[in-house]
Amino acid sequence: MLGNPNADNPFATSDPFGPSRVDPVADDFDNVDFGNNPHQNSSGLYSGPDSTDGFVPAVAPKKAKANRTTKDLEKREKELDKREKALAAREAKLATSGRGAVGGTDISRKNWPRCRPAVRHHIGEDVPPNRQRLVRLGYFAWLLMFVGFCWNWIVVLIMFCAAHKKLSDWLFASLICGFGLPLSFFLWYFNLYKGAIRDSSFRWWWYFLWAALQPILCGWIAIAPPVVGNWCAGGFTMINQFRDGHGAGYTFGIFCVINLAIWALAGVCGVSATSLAMKTFRGTQQNLGGDVQMAAPARQIPYEV
């Protein structure tokens, strides 16, 4: 008993503190995979700057990954800002140089009229495709007015030479033709042209103002009322010339019929262009209103119990 103290000891093989006992917690801890941690030493302990007792927390790799993701997002954001600034600089350069976005067209180059270019006018290159029909209709109406001004002046001049009109009638017709041609182009049609290109409210409303006067002028010249319309070769002038019953009267009457048809067609085309322009303008304003409503922040409505 004394020579071998463990011979008769029934607890010799079941010592709870003996080295032969297997500790499952210790075994599981030895098999823990800490990942590819740059601060983990060969013994599995954490040796980073934030370590206290040498143990690595389980979230250390995830924290490093989150930091890398944040840096990638910041780098991506800087690249996008750089591209946006470059694009804005390019657009400013294009606007300064006057270069169009379609085919590098020089929108500052004057090309109309061809005999002596004074303004830039090219419907196919400058106007958006969905508004070219509107602008072409307005341009056709103005061309009819151009022909009408010239034809009315010629007819009144011939009638004055044949003693069928007074000198004051021809002078007034010359005045209307001289001022009517440029004013109708720049105040009426060109505002439609610029409004369709730039979508400017000022251009649209300025066009609508003069568009209200365009059918009045066309009707005035086409009808040629007595006294106030003696400078016009229109309807009443036609009746008076046909009433004379001789060759010159019939000839002048036919000239008046042509003038009446030109101005009547110009008035119809002008009204059609104005109606189509109104629809286009309303559609633009509705789109702008929808965009503003979508961009506006939602109103916070207090909840009442």
PDB file of N, CA and C in Angstrom, residues 39-137:
ATOM      1  N   HIS A  39      -2.951  40.026 -38.870  1.00  0.00           N
ATOM      2  CA  HIS A  39      -2.459  40.243 -37.501  1.00  0.00           C
ATOM      3  C   HIS A  39      -2.463  38.961 -36.666  1.00  0.00           C
ATOM      4  N   GLN A  40      -2.659  37.820 -37.284  1.00  0.00           N
ATOM      5  CA  GLN A  40      -2.708  36.558 -36.543  1.00  0.00           C
ATOM      6  C   GLN A  40      -1.339  35.892 -36.632  1.00  0.00           C
ATOM      7  N   ASN A  41      -0.742  35.565 -35.495  1.00  0.00           N
ATOM      8  CA  ASN A  41       0.559  34.925 -35.484  1.00  0.00           C
ATOM      9  C   ASN A  41       0.423  33.413 -35.615  1.00  0.00           C
ATOM     10  N   SER A  42       1.558  32.736 -35.519  1.00  0.00           N
ATOM     11  CA  SER A  42       1.549  31.282 -35.730  1.00  0.00           C
ATOM     12  C   SER A  42       0.812  30.533 -34.646  1.00  0.00           C
ATOM     13  N   SER A  43       0.681  31.113 -33.487  1.00  0.00           N
ATOM     14  CA  SER A  43      -0.025  30.432 -32.395  1.00  0.00           C
ATOM     15  C   SER A  43      -1.502  30.697 -32.393  1.00  0.00           C
ATOM     16  N   GLY A  44      -1.986  31.466 -33.407  1.00  0.00           N
ATOM     17  CA  GLY A  44      -3.425  31.723 -33.481  1.00  0.00           C
ATOM     18  C   GLY A  44      -3.870  32.898 -32.663  1.00  0.00           C
ATOM     19  N   LEU A  45      -2.926  33.629 -32.094  1.00  0.00           N
ATOM     20  CA  LEU A  45      -3.299  34.774 -31.274  1.00  0.00           C
ATOM     21  C   LEU A  45      -3.250  36.045 -32.097  1.00  0.00           C
ATOM     22  N   TYR A  46      -4.005  37.027 -31.657  1.00  0.00           N
ATOM     23  CA  TYR A  46      -4.141  38.306 -32.371  1.00  0.00           C
ATOM     24  C   TYR A  46      -3.071  39.264 -31.850  1.00  0.00           C
ATOM     25  N   SER A  47      -2.260  39.752 -32.769  1.00  0.00           N
ATOM     26  CA  SER A  47      -1.149  40.637 -32.383  1.00  0.00           C
ATOM     27  C   SER A  47      -1.289  42.006 -33.025  1.00  0.00           C
ATOM     28  N   GLY A  48      -2.525  42.426 -33.326  1.00  0.00           N
ATOM     29  CA  GLY A  48      -2.736  43.715 -33.975  1.00  0.00           C
ATOM     30  C   GLY A  48      -2.610  44.855 -33.001  1.00  0.00           C
ATOM     31  N   PRO A  49      -2.784  46.083 -33.535  1.00  0.00           N
ATOM     32  CA  PRO A  49      -2.660  47.261 -32.648  1.00  0.00           C
ATOM     33  C   PRO A  49      -3.763  47.371 -31.631  1.00  0.00           C
ATOM     34  N   ASP A  50      -4.903  46.732 -31.898  1.00  0.00           N
ATOM     35  CA  ASP A  50      -6.020  46.814 -30.951  1.00  0.00           C
ATOM     36  C   ASP A  50      -6.083  45.613 -30.010  1.00  0.00           C
ATOM     37  N   SER A  51      -5.070  44.763 -30.031  1.00  0.00           N
ATOM     38  CA  SER A  51      -5.116  43.549 -29.206  1.00  0.00           C
ATOM     39  C   SER A  51      -4.839  43.902 -27.762  1.00  0.00           C
ATOM     40  N   THR A  52      -5.525  43.179 -26.886  1.00  0.00           N
ATOM     41  CA  THR A  52      -5.345  43.392 -25.432  1.00  0.00           C
ATOM     42  C   THR A  52      -4.712  42.189 -24.784  1.00  0.00           C
ATOM     43  N   ASP A  53      -5.313  41.061 -24.906  1.00  0.00           N
ATOM     44  CA  ASP A  53      -4.766  39.872 -24.276  1.00  0.00           C
ATOM     45  C   ASP A  53      -4.334  38.836 -25.298  1.00  0.00           C
ATOM     46  N   GLY A  54      -4.218  39.236 -26.597  1.00  0.00           N
ATOM     47  CA  GLY A  54      -3.710  38.308 -27.598  1.00  0.00           C
ATOM     48  C   GLY A  54      -4.762  37.469 -28.256  1.00  0.00           C
ATOM     49  N   PHE A  55      -6.056  37.697 -27.991  1.00  0.00           N
ATOM     50  CA  PHE A  55      -7.106  36.884 -28.605  1.00  0.00           C
ATOM     51  C   PHE A  55      -7.770  37.685 -29.710  1.00  0.00           C
ATOM     52  N   VAL A  56      -7.982  37.061 -30.879  1.00  0.00           N
ATOM     53  CA  VAL A  56      -8.581  37.730 -32.013  1.00  0.00           C
ATOM     54  C   VAL A  56     -10.096  37.562 -31.968  1.00  0.00           C
ATOM     55  N   PRO A  57     -10.854  38.642 -32.101  1.00  0.00           N
ATOM     56  CA  PRO A  57     -12.319  38.491 -32.145  1.00  0.00           C
ATOM     57  C   PRO A  57     -12.760  37.899 -33.471  1.00  0.00           C
ATOM     58  N   ALA A  58     -13.920  37.272 -33.451  1.00  0.00           N
ATOM     59  CA  ALA A  58     -14.411  36.584 -34.650  1.00  0.00           C
ATOM     60  C   ALA A  58     -14.800  37.555 -35.747  1.00  0.00           C
ATOM     61  N   VAL A  59     -15.043  38.846 -35.427  1.00  0.00           N
ATOM     62  CA  VAL A  59     -15.502  39.820 -36.417  1.00  0.00           C
ATOM     63  C   VAL A  59     -14.364  40.605 -37.043  1.00  0.00           C
ATOM     64  N   ALA A  60     -13.127  40.305 -36.668  1.00  0.00           N
ATOM     65  CA  ALA A  60     -11.997  41.065 -37.210  1.00  0.00           C
ATOM     66  C   ALA A  60     -11.883  40.951 -38.718  1.00  0.00           C
ATOM     67  N   PRO A  61     -11.992  39.760 -39.341  1.00  0.00           N
ATOM     68  CA  PRO A  61     -11.927  39.696 -40.808  1.00  0.00           C
ATOM     69  C   PRO A  61     -13.081  40.438 -41.478  1.00  0.00           C
ATOM     70  N   LYS A  62     -14.288  40.356 -40.911  1.00  0.00           N
ATOM     71  CA  LYS A  62     -15.424  41.062 -41.495  1.00  0.00           C
ATOM     72  C   LYS A  62     -15.234  42.564 -41.436  1.00  0.00           C
ATOM     73  N   LYS A  63     -14.617  43.050 -40.348  1.00  0.00           N
ATOM     74  CA  LYS A  63     -14.370  44.476 -40.218  1.00  0.00           C
ATOM     75  C   LYS A  63     -13.390  44.952 -41.281  1.00  0.00           C
ATOM     76  N   ALA A  64     -12.368  44.158 -41.522  1.00  0.00           N
ATOM     77  CA  ALA A  64     -11.400  44.526 -42.558  1.00  0.00           C
ATOM     78  C   ALA A  64     -12.043  44.532 -43.941  1.00  0.00           C
ATOM     79  N   LYS A  65     -12.920  43.551 -44.177  1.00  0.00           N
ATOM     80  CA  LYS A  65     -13.615  43.486 -45.460  1.00  0.00           C
ATOM     81  C   LYS A  65     -14.545  44.681 -45.645  1.00  0.00           C
ATOM     82  N   ALA A  66     -15.216  45.086 -44.566  1.00  0.00           N
ATOM     83  CA  ALA A  66     -16.098  46.257 -44.645  1.00  0.00           C
ATOM     84  C   ALA A  66     -15.302  47.520 -44.945  1.00  0.00           C
ATOM     85  N   ASN A  67     -14.107  47.605 -44.341  1.00  0.00           N
ATOM     86  CA  ASN A  67     -13.271  48.771 -44.615  1.00  0.00           C
ATOM     87  C   ASN A  67     -12.840  48.809 -46.073  1.00  0.00           C
ATOM     88  N   ARG A  68     -12.494  47.631 -46.640  1.00  0.00           N
ATOM     89  CA  ARG A  68     -12.115  47.592 -48.049  1.00  0.00           C
ATOM     90  C   ARG A  68     -13.287  47.974 -48.947  1.00  0.00           C
ATOM     91  N   THR A  69     -14.494  47.525 -48.596  1.00  0.00           N
ATOM     92  CA  THR A  69     -15.683  47.869 -49.389  1.00  0.00           C
ATOM     93  C   THR A  69     -15.954  49.373 -49.358  1.00  0.00           C
ATOM     94  N   THR A  70     -15.791  49.980 -48.196  1.00  0.00           N
ATOM     95  CA  THR A  70     -15.988  51.428 -48.086  1.00  0.00           C
ATOM     96  C   THR A  70     -14.971  52.193 -48.926  1.00  0.00           C
ATOM     97  N   LYS A  71     -13.733  51.728 -48.912  1.00  0.00           N
ATOM     98  CA  LYS A  71     -12.708  52.382 -49.727  1.00  0.00           C
ATOM     99  C   LYS A  71     -12.998  52.245 -51.211  1.00  0.00           C
ATOM    100  N   ASP A  72     -13.505  51.070 -51.626  1.00  0.00           N
ATOM    101  CA  ASP A  72     -13.862  50.878 -53.035  1.00  0.00           C
ATOM    102  C   ASP A  72     -14.996  51.815 -53.455  1.00  0.00           C
ATOM    103  N   LEU A  73     -15.987  51.965 -52.580  1.00  0.00           N
ATOM    104  CA  LEU A  73     -17.101  52.866 -52.886  1.00  0.00           C
ATOM    105  C   LEU A  73     -16.627  54.311 -52.988  1.00  0.00           C
ATOM    106  N   GLU A  74     -15.747  54.718 -52.079  1.00  0.00           N
ATOM    107  CA  GLU A  74     -15.222  56.079 -52.142  1.00  0.00           C
ATOM    108  C   GLU A  74     -14.419  56.300 -53.413  1.00  0.00           C
ATOM    109  N   LYS A  75     -13.633  55.303 -53.803  1.00  0.00           N
ATOM    110  CA  LYS A  75     -12.860  55.412 -55.035  1.00  0.00           C
ATOM    111  C   LYS A  75     -13.776  55.499 -56.251  1.00  0.00           C
ATOM    112  N   ARG A  76     -14.833  54.665 -56.249  1.00  0.00           N
ATOM    113  CA  ARG A  76     -15.795  54.693 -57.351  1.00  0.00           C
ATOM    114  C   ARG A  76     -16.507  56.037 -57.420  1.00  0.00           C
ATOM    115  N   GLU A  77     -16.846  56.576 -56.271  1.00  0.00           N
ATOM    116  CA  GLU A  77     -17.534  57.869 -56.237  1.00  0.00           C
ATOM    117  C   GLU A  77     -16.635  58.981 -56.772  1.00  0.00           C
ATOM    118  N   LYS A  78     -15.359  58.931 -56.435  1.00  0.00           N
ATOM    119  CA  LYS A  78     -14.426  59.932 -56.958  1.00  0.00           C
ATOM    120  C   LYS A  78     -14.293  59.829 -58.473  1.00  0.00           C
ATOM    121  N   GLU A  79     -14.276  58.607 -58.993  1.00  0.00           N
ATOM    122  CA  GLU A  79     -14.194  58.428 -60.445  1.00  0.00           C
ATOM    123  C   GLU A  79     -15.427  58.987 -61.145  1.00  0.00           C
ATOM    124  N   LEU A  80     -16.611  58.735 -60.561  1.00  0.00           N
ATOM    125  CA  LEU A  80     -17.839  59.261 -61.155  1.00  0.00           C
ATOM    126  C   LEU A  80     -17.868  60.786 -61.116  1.00  0.00           C
ATOM    127  N   ASP A  81     -17.415  61.371 -60.013  1.00  0.00           N
ATOM    128  CA  ASP A  81     -17.361  62.831 -59.933  1.00  0.00           C
ATOM    129  C   ASP A  81     -16.405  63.399 -60.979  1.00  0.00           C
ATOM    130  N   LYS A  82     -15.295  62.706 -61.176  1.00  0.00           N
ATOM    131  CA  LYS A  82     -14.320  63.159 -62.163  1.00  0.00           C
ATOM    132  C   LYS A  82     -14.906  63.100 -63.571  1.00  0.00           C
ATOM    133  N   ARG A  83     -15.626  62.018 -63.879  1.00  0.00           N
ATOM    134  CA  ARG A  83     -16.260  61.901 -65.195  1.00  0.00           C
ATOM    135  C   ARG A  83     -17.345  62.949 -65.385  1.00  0.00           C
ATOM    136  N   GLU A  84     -18.108  63.210 -64.328  1.00  0.00           N
ATOM    137  CA  GLU A  84     -19.170  64.207 -64.427  1.00  0.00           C
ATOM    138  C   GLU A  84     -18.591  65.595 -64.684  1.00  0.00           C
ATOM    139  N   LYS A  85     -17.500  65.929 -64.009  1.00  0.00           N
ATOM    140  CA  LYS A  85     -16.861  67.224 -64.246  1.00  0.00           C
ATOM    141  C   LYS A  85     -16.313  67.316 -65.664  1.00  0.00           C
ATOM    142  N   ALA A  86     -15.735  66.219 -66.151  1.00  0.00           N
ATOM    143  CA  ALA A  86     -15.215  66.229 -67.524  1.00  0.00           C
ATOM    144  C   ALA A  86     -16.333  66.405 -68.540  1.00  0.00           C
ATOM    145  N   LEU A  87     -17.488  65.742 -68.282  1.00  0.00           N
ATOM    146  CA  LEU A  87     -18.635  65.885 -69.183  1.00  0.00           C
ATOM    147  C   LEU A  87     -19.183  67.297 -69.157  1.00  0.00           C
ATOM    148  N   ALA A  88     -19.269  67.902 -67.958  1.00  0.00           N
ATOM    149  CA  ALA A  88     -19.756  69.280 -67.866  1.00  0.00           C
ATOM    150  C   ALA A  88     -18.813  70.247 -68.583  1.00  0.00           C
ATOM    151  N   ALA A  89     -17.509  70.005 -68.447  1.00  0.00           N
ATOM    152  CA  ALA A  89     -16.549  70.864 -69.143  1.00  0.00           C
ATOM    153  C   ALA A  89     -16.669  70.713 -70.653  1.00  0.00           C
ATOM    154  N   ARG A  90     -16.930  69.489 -71.104  1.00  0.00           N
ATOM    155  CA  ARG A  90     -17.080  69.267 -72.538  1.00  0.00           C
ATOM    156  C   ARG A  90     -18.345  69.943 -73.069  1.00  0.00           C
ATOM    157  N   GLU A  91     -19.449  69.849 -72.321  1.00  0.00           N
ATOM    158  CA  GLU A  91     -20.679  70.514 -72.751  1.00  0.00           C
ATOM    159  C   GLU A  91     -20.506  72.031 -72.786  1.00  0.00           C
ATOM    160  N   ALA A  92     -19.803  72.565 -71.794  1.00  0.00           N
ATOM    161  CA  ALA A  92     -19.559  74.012 -71.794  1.00  0.00           C
ATOM    162  C   ALA A  92     -18.696  74.421 -72.984  1.00  0.00           C
ATOM    163  N   LYS A  93     -17.731  73.582 -73.319  1.00  0.00           N
ATOM    164  CA  LYS A  93     -16.878  73.880 -74.466  1.00  0.00           C
ATOM    165  C   LYS A  93     -17.671  73.840 -75.761  1.00  0.00           C
ATOM    166  N   LEU A  94     -18.576  72.844 -75.872  1.00  0.00           N
ATOM    167  CA  LEU A  94     -19.414  72.762 -77.068  1.00  0.00           C
ATOM    168  C   LEU A  94     -20.350  73.957 -77.178  1.00  0.00           C
ATOM    169  N   ALA A  95     -20.918  74.365 -76.042  1.00  0.00           N
ATOM    170  CA  ALA A  95     -21.816  75.523 -76.068  1.00  0.00           C
ATOM    171  C   ALA A  95     -21.068  76.802 -76.423  1.00  0.00           C
ATOM    172  N   THR A  96     -19.828  76.923 -75.946  1.00  0.00           N
ATOM    173  CA  THR A  96     -19.041  78.121 -76.241  1.00  0.00           C
ATOM    174  C   THR A  96     -18.623  78.174 -77.695  1.00  0.00           C
ATOM    175  N   SER A  97     -18.219  77.012 -78.212  1.00  0.00           N
ATOM    176  CA  SER A  97     -17.765  76.973 -79.603  1.00  0.00           C
ATOM    177  C   SER A  97     -18.902  76.969 -80.602  1.00  0.00           C
ATOM    178  N   GLY A  98     -20.167  76.736 -80.093  1.00  0.00           N
ATOM    179  CA  GLY A  98     -21.317  76.755 -80.984  1.00  0.00           C
ATOM    180  C   GLY A  98     -21.482  75.494 -81.779  1.00  0.00           C
ATOM    181  N   ARG A  99     -20.971  74.383 -81.304  1.00  0.00           N
ATOM    182  CA  ARG A  99     -21.085  73.125 -82.021  1.00  0.00           C
ATOM    183  C   ARG A  99     -22.319  72.380 -81.564  1.00  0.00           C
ATOM    184  N   GLY A 100     -23.103  71.894 -82.525  1.00  0.00           N
ATOM    185  CA  GLY A 100     -24.309  71.147 -82.206  1.00  0.00           C
ATOM    186  C   GLY A 100     -23.977  69.730 -81.832  1.00  0.00           C
ATOM    187  N   ALA A 101     -24.941  69.037 -81.228  1.00  0.00           N
ATOM    188  CA  ALA A 101     -24.718  67.664 -80.789  1.00  0.00           C
ATOM    189  C   ALA A 101     -24.911  66.671 -81.911  1.00  0.00           C
ATOM    190  N   VAL A 102     -25.549  67.059 -82.981  1.00  0.00           N
ATOM    191  CA  VAL A 102     -25.843  66.138 -84.068  1.00  0.00           C
ATOM    192  C   VAL A 102     -24.864  66.379 -85.193  1.00  0.00           C
ATOM    193  N   GLY A 103     -23.984  65.420 -85.381  1.00  0.00           N
ATOM    194  CA  GLY A 103     -23.072  65.475 -86.511  1.00  0.00           C
ATOM    195  C   GLY A 103     -22.091  66.620 -86.463  1.00  0.00           C
ATOM    196  N   GLY A 104     -21.860  67.233 -85.288  1.00  0.00           N
ATOM    197  CA  GLY A 104     -20.923  68.334 -85.204  1.00  0.00           C
ATOM    198  C   GLY A 104     -21.327  69.547 -86.012  1.00  0.00           C
ATOM    199  N   THR A 105     -22.614  69.804 -86.116  1.00  0.00           N
ATOM    200  CA  THR A 105     -23.104  70.927 -86.912  1.00  0.00           C
ATOM    201  C   THR A 105     -22.801  72.242 -86.223  1.00  0.00           C
ATOM    202  N   ASP A 106     -22.333  73.182 -86.984  1.00  0.00           N
ATOM    203  CA  ASP A 106     -22.038  74.507 -86.456  1.00  0.00           C
ATOM    204  C   ASP A 106     -23.327  75.321 -86.421  1.00  0.00           C
ATOM    205  N   ILE A 107     -23.943  75.386 -85.222  1.00  0.00           N
ATOM    206  CA  ILE A 107     -25.233  76.052 -85.100  1.00  0.00           C
ATOM    207  C   ILE A 107     -25.087  77.569 -85.069  1.00  0.00           C
ATOM    208  N   SER A 108     -23.872  78.074 -84.989  1.00  0.00           N
ATOM    209  CA  SER A 108     -23.671  79.522 -85.028  1.00  0.00           C
ATOM    210  C   SER A 108     -23.434  80.035 -86.444  1.00  0.00           C
ATOM    211  N   ARG A 109     -23.273  79.160 -87.408  1.00  0.00           N
ATOM    212  CA  ARG A 109     -23.017  79.589 -88.775  1.00  0.00           C
ATOM    213  C   ARG A 109     -24.310  80.068 -89.414  1.00  0.00           C
ATOM    214  N   LYS A 110     -24.291  81.260 -89.962  1.00  0.00           N
ATOM    215  CA  LYS A 110     -25.461  81.842 -90.613  1.00  0.00           C
ATOM    216  C   LYS A 110     -25.576  81.287 -92.031  1.00  0.00           C
ATOM    217  N   ASN A 111     -26.772  80.865 -92.393  1.00  0.00           N
ATOM    218  CA  ASN A 111     -26.957  80.243 -93.709  1.00  0.00           C
ATOM    219  C   ASN A 111     -28.248  80.666 -94.410  1.00  0.00           C
ATOM    220  N   TRP A 112     -29.000  81.633 -93.830  1.00  0.00           N
ATOM    221  CA  TRP A 112     -30.281  82.015 -94.435  1.00  0.00           C
ATOM    222  C   TRP A 112     -30.421  83.535 -94.384  1.00  0.00           C
ATOM    223  N   PRO A 113     -30.909  84.160 -95.456  1.00  0.00           N
ATOM    224  CA  PRO A 113     -31.141  83.592 -96.799  1.00  0.00           C
ATOM    225  C   PRO A 113     -29.822  83.322 -97.534  1.00  0.00           C
ATOM    226  N   ARG A 114     -29.881  82.501 -98.552  1.00  0.00           N
ATOM    227  CA  ARG A 114     -28.653  82.085 -99.221  1.00  0.00           C
ATOM    228  C   ARG A 114     -27.971  83.240 -99.947  1.00  0.00           C
ATOM    229  N   CYS A 115     -28.750  84.191-100.437  1.00  0.00           N
ATOM    230  CA  CYS A 115     -28.149  85.317-101.156  1.00  0.00           C
ATOM    231  C   CYS A 115     -27.318  86.197-100.226  1.00  0.00           C
ATOM    232  N   ARG A 116     -27.774  86.378 -98.996  1.00  0.00           N
ATOM    233  CA  ARG A 116     -27.055  87.168 -97.995  1.00  0.00           C
ATOM    234  C   ARG A 116     -27.375  86.601 -96.620  1.00  0.00           C
ATOM    235  N   PRO A 117     -26.610  85.599 -96.155  1.00  0.00           N
ATOM    236  CA  PRO A 117     -26.929  84.940 -94.874  1.00  0.00           C
ATOM    237  C   PRO A 117     -26.939  85.921 -93.715  1.00  0.00           C
ATOM    238  N   ALA A 118     -28.031  85.910 -92.982  1.00  0.00           N
ATOM    239  CA  ALA A 118     -28.189  86.806 -91.831  1.00  0.00           C
ATOM    240  C   ALA A 118     -28.491  86.043 -90.549  1.00  0.00           C
ATOM    241  N   VAL A 119     -29.126  84.867 -90.655  1.00  0.00           N
ATOM    242  CA  VAL A 119     -29.477  84.077 -89.473  1.00  0.00           C
ATOM    243  C   VAL A 119     -29.192  82.607 -89.765  1.00  0.00           C
ATOM    244  N   ARG A 120     -29.187  81.829 -88.701  1.00  0.00           N
ATOM    245  CA  ARG A 120     -29.051  80.382 -88.816  1.00  0.00           C
ATOM    246  C   ARG A 120     -30.449  79.779 -88.926  1.00  0.00           C
ATOM    247  N   HIS A 121     -30.673  79.002 -90.004  1.00  0.00           N
ATOM    248  CA  HIS A 121     -31.990  78.392 -90.215  1.00  0.00           C
ATOM    249  C   HIS A 121     -31.805  77.078 -90.952  1.00  0.00           C
ATOM    250  N   HIS A 122     -31.974  75.974 -90.212  1.00  0.00           N
ATOM    251  CA  HIS A 122     -31.902  74.645 -90.814  1.00  0.00           C
ATOM    252  C   HIS A 122     -32.781  73.718 -89.981  1.00  0.00           C
ATOM    253  N   ILE A 123     -33.988  73.484 -90.469  1.00  0.00           N
ATOM    254  CA  ILE A 123     -34.967  72.712 -89.697  1.00  0.00           C
ATOM    255  C   ILE A 123     -34.499  71.276 -89.497  1.00  0.00           C
ATOM    256  N   GLY A 124     -33.932  70.664 -90.525  1.00  0.00           N
ATOM    257  CA  GLY A 124     -33.524  69.260 -90.422  1.00  0.00           C
ATOM    258  C   GLY A 124     -32.417  69.015 -89.428  1.00  0.00           C
ATOM    259  N   GLU A 125     -31.533  69.988 -89.189  1.00  0.00           N
ATOM    260  CA  GLU A 125     -30.400  69.794 -88.292  1.00  0.00           C
ATOM    261  C   GLU A 125     -30.622  70.384 -86.907  1.00  0.00           C
ATOM    262  N   ASP A 126     -31.372  71.464 -86.809  1.00  0.00           N
ATOM    263  CA  ASP A 126     -31.499  72.182 -85.537  1.00  0.00           C
ATOM    264  C   ASP A 126     -32.728  71.780 -84.728  1.00  0.00           C
ATOM    265  N   VAL A 127     -33.812  71.456 -85.386  1.00  0.00           N
ATOM    266  CA  VAL A 127     -35.076  71.189 -84.694  1.00  0.00           C
ATOM    267  C   VAL A 127     -35.179  69.702 -84.356  1.00  0.00           C
ATOM    268  N   PRO A 128     -35.646  69.352 -83.150  1.00  0.00           N
ATOM    269  CA  PRO A 128     -35.858  67.943 -82.818  1.00  0.00           C
ATOM    270  C   PRO A 128     -36.828  67.281 -83.792  1.00  0.00           C
ATOM    271  N   PRO A 129     -36.644  65.991 -84.077  1.00  0.00           N
ATOM    272  CA  PRO A 129     -37.495  65.328 -85.082  1.00  0.00           C
ATOM    273  C   PRO A 129     -38.986  65.381 -84.779  1.00  0.00           C
ATOM    274  N   ASN A 130     -39.365  65.326 -83.504  1.00  0.00           N
ATOM    275  CA  ASN A 130     -40.786  65.313 -83.170  1.00  0.00           C
ATOM    276  C   ASN A 130     -41.446  66.688 -83.322  1.00  0.00           C
ATOM    277  N   ARG A 131     -40.663  67.743 -83.611  1.00  0.00           N
ATOM    278  CA  ARG A 131     -41.228  69.077 -83.786  1.00  0.00           C
ATOM    279  C   ARG A 131     -40.954  69.647 -85.171  1.00  0.00           C
ATOM    280  N   GLN A 132     -40.353  68.871 -86.026  1.00  0.00           N
ATOM    281  CA  GLN A 132     -40.045  69.378 -87.366  1.00  0.00           C
ATOM    282  C   GLN A 132     -41.308  69.623 -88.180  1.00  0.00           C
ATOM    283  N   ARG A 133     -42.326  68.791 -88.001  1.00  0.00           N
ATOM    284  CA  ARG A 133     -43.585  68.999 -88.731  1.00  0.00           C
ATOM    285  C   ARG A 133     -44.207  70.335 -88.353  1.00  0.00           C
ATOM    286  N   LEU A 134     -44.192  70.673 -87.079  1.00  0.00           N
ATOM    287  CA  LEU A 134     -44.733  71.955 -86.618  1.00  0.00           C
ATOM    288  C   LEU A 134     -43.970  73.122 -87.244  1.00  0.00           C
ATOM    289  N   VAL A 135     -42.651  73.067 -87.212  1.00  0.00           N
ATOM    290  CA  VAL A 135     -41.847  74.178 -87.724  1.00  0.00           C
ATOM    291  C   VAL A 135     -41.984  74.286 -89.239  1.00  0.00           C
ATOM    292  N   ARG A 136     -42.038  73.155 -89.926  1.00  0.00           N
ATOM    293  CA  ARG A 136     -42.201  73.203 -91.382  1.00  0.00           C
ATOM    294  C   ARG A 136     -43.555  73.804 -91.768  1.00  0.00           C
ATOM    295  N   LEU A 137     -44.584  73.491 -90.994  1.00  0.00           N
ATOM    296  CA  LEU A 137     -45.896  74.075 -91.267  1.00  0.00           C
ATOM    297  C   LEU A 137     -45.867  75.583 -91.070  1.00  0.00           C
TER     298      LEU A 137
END
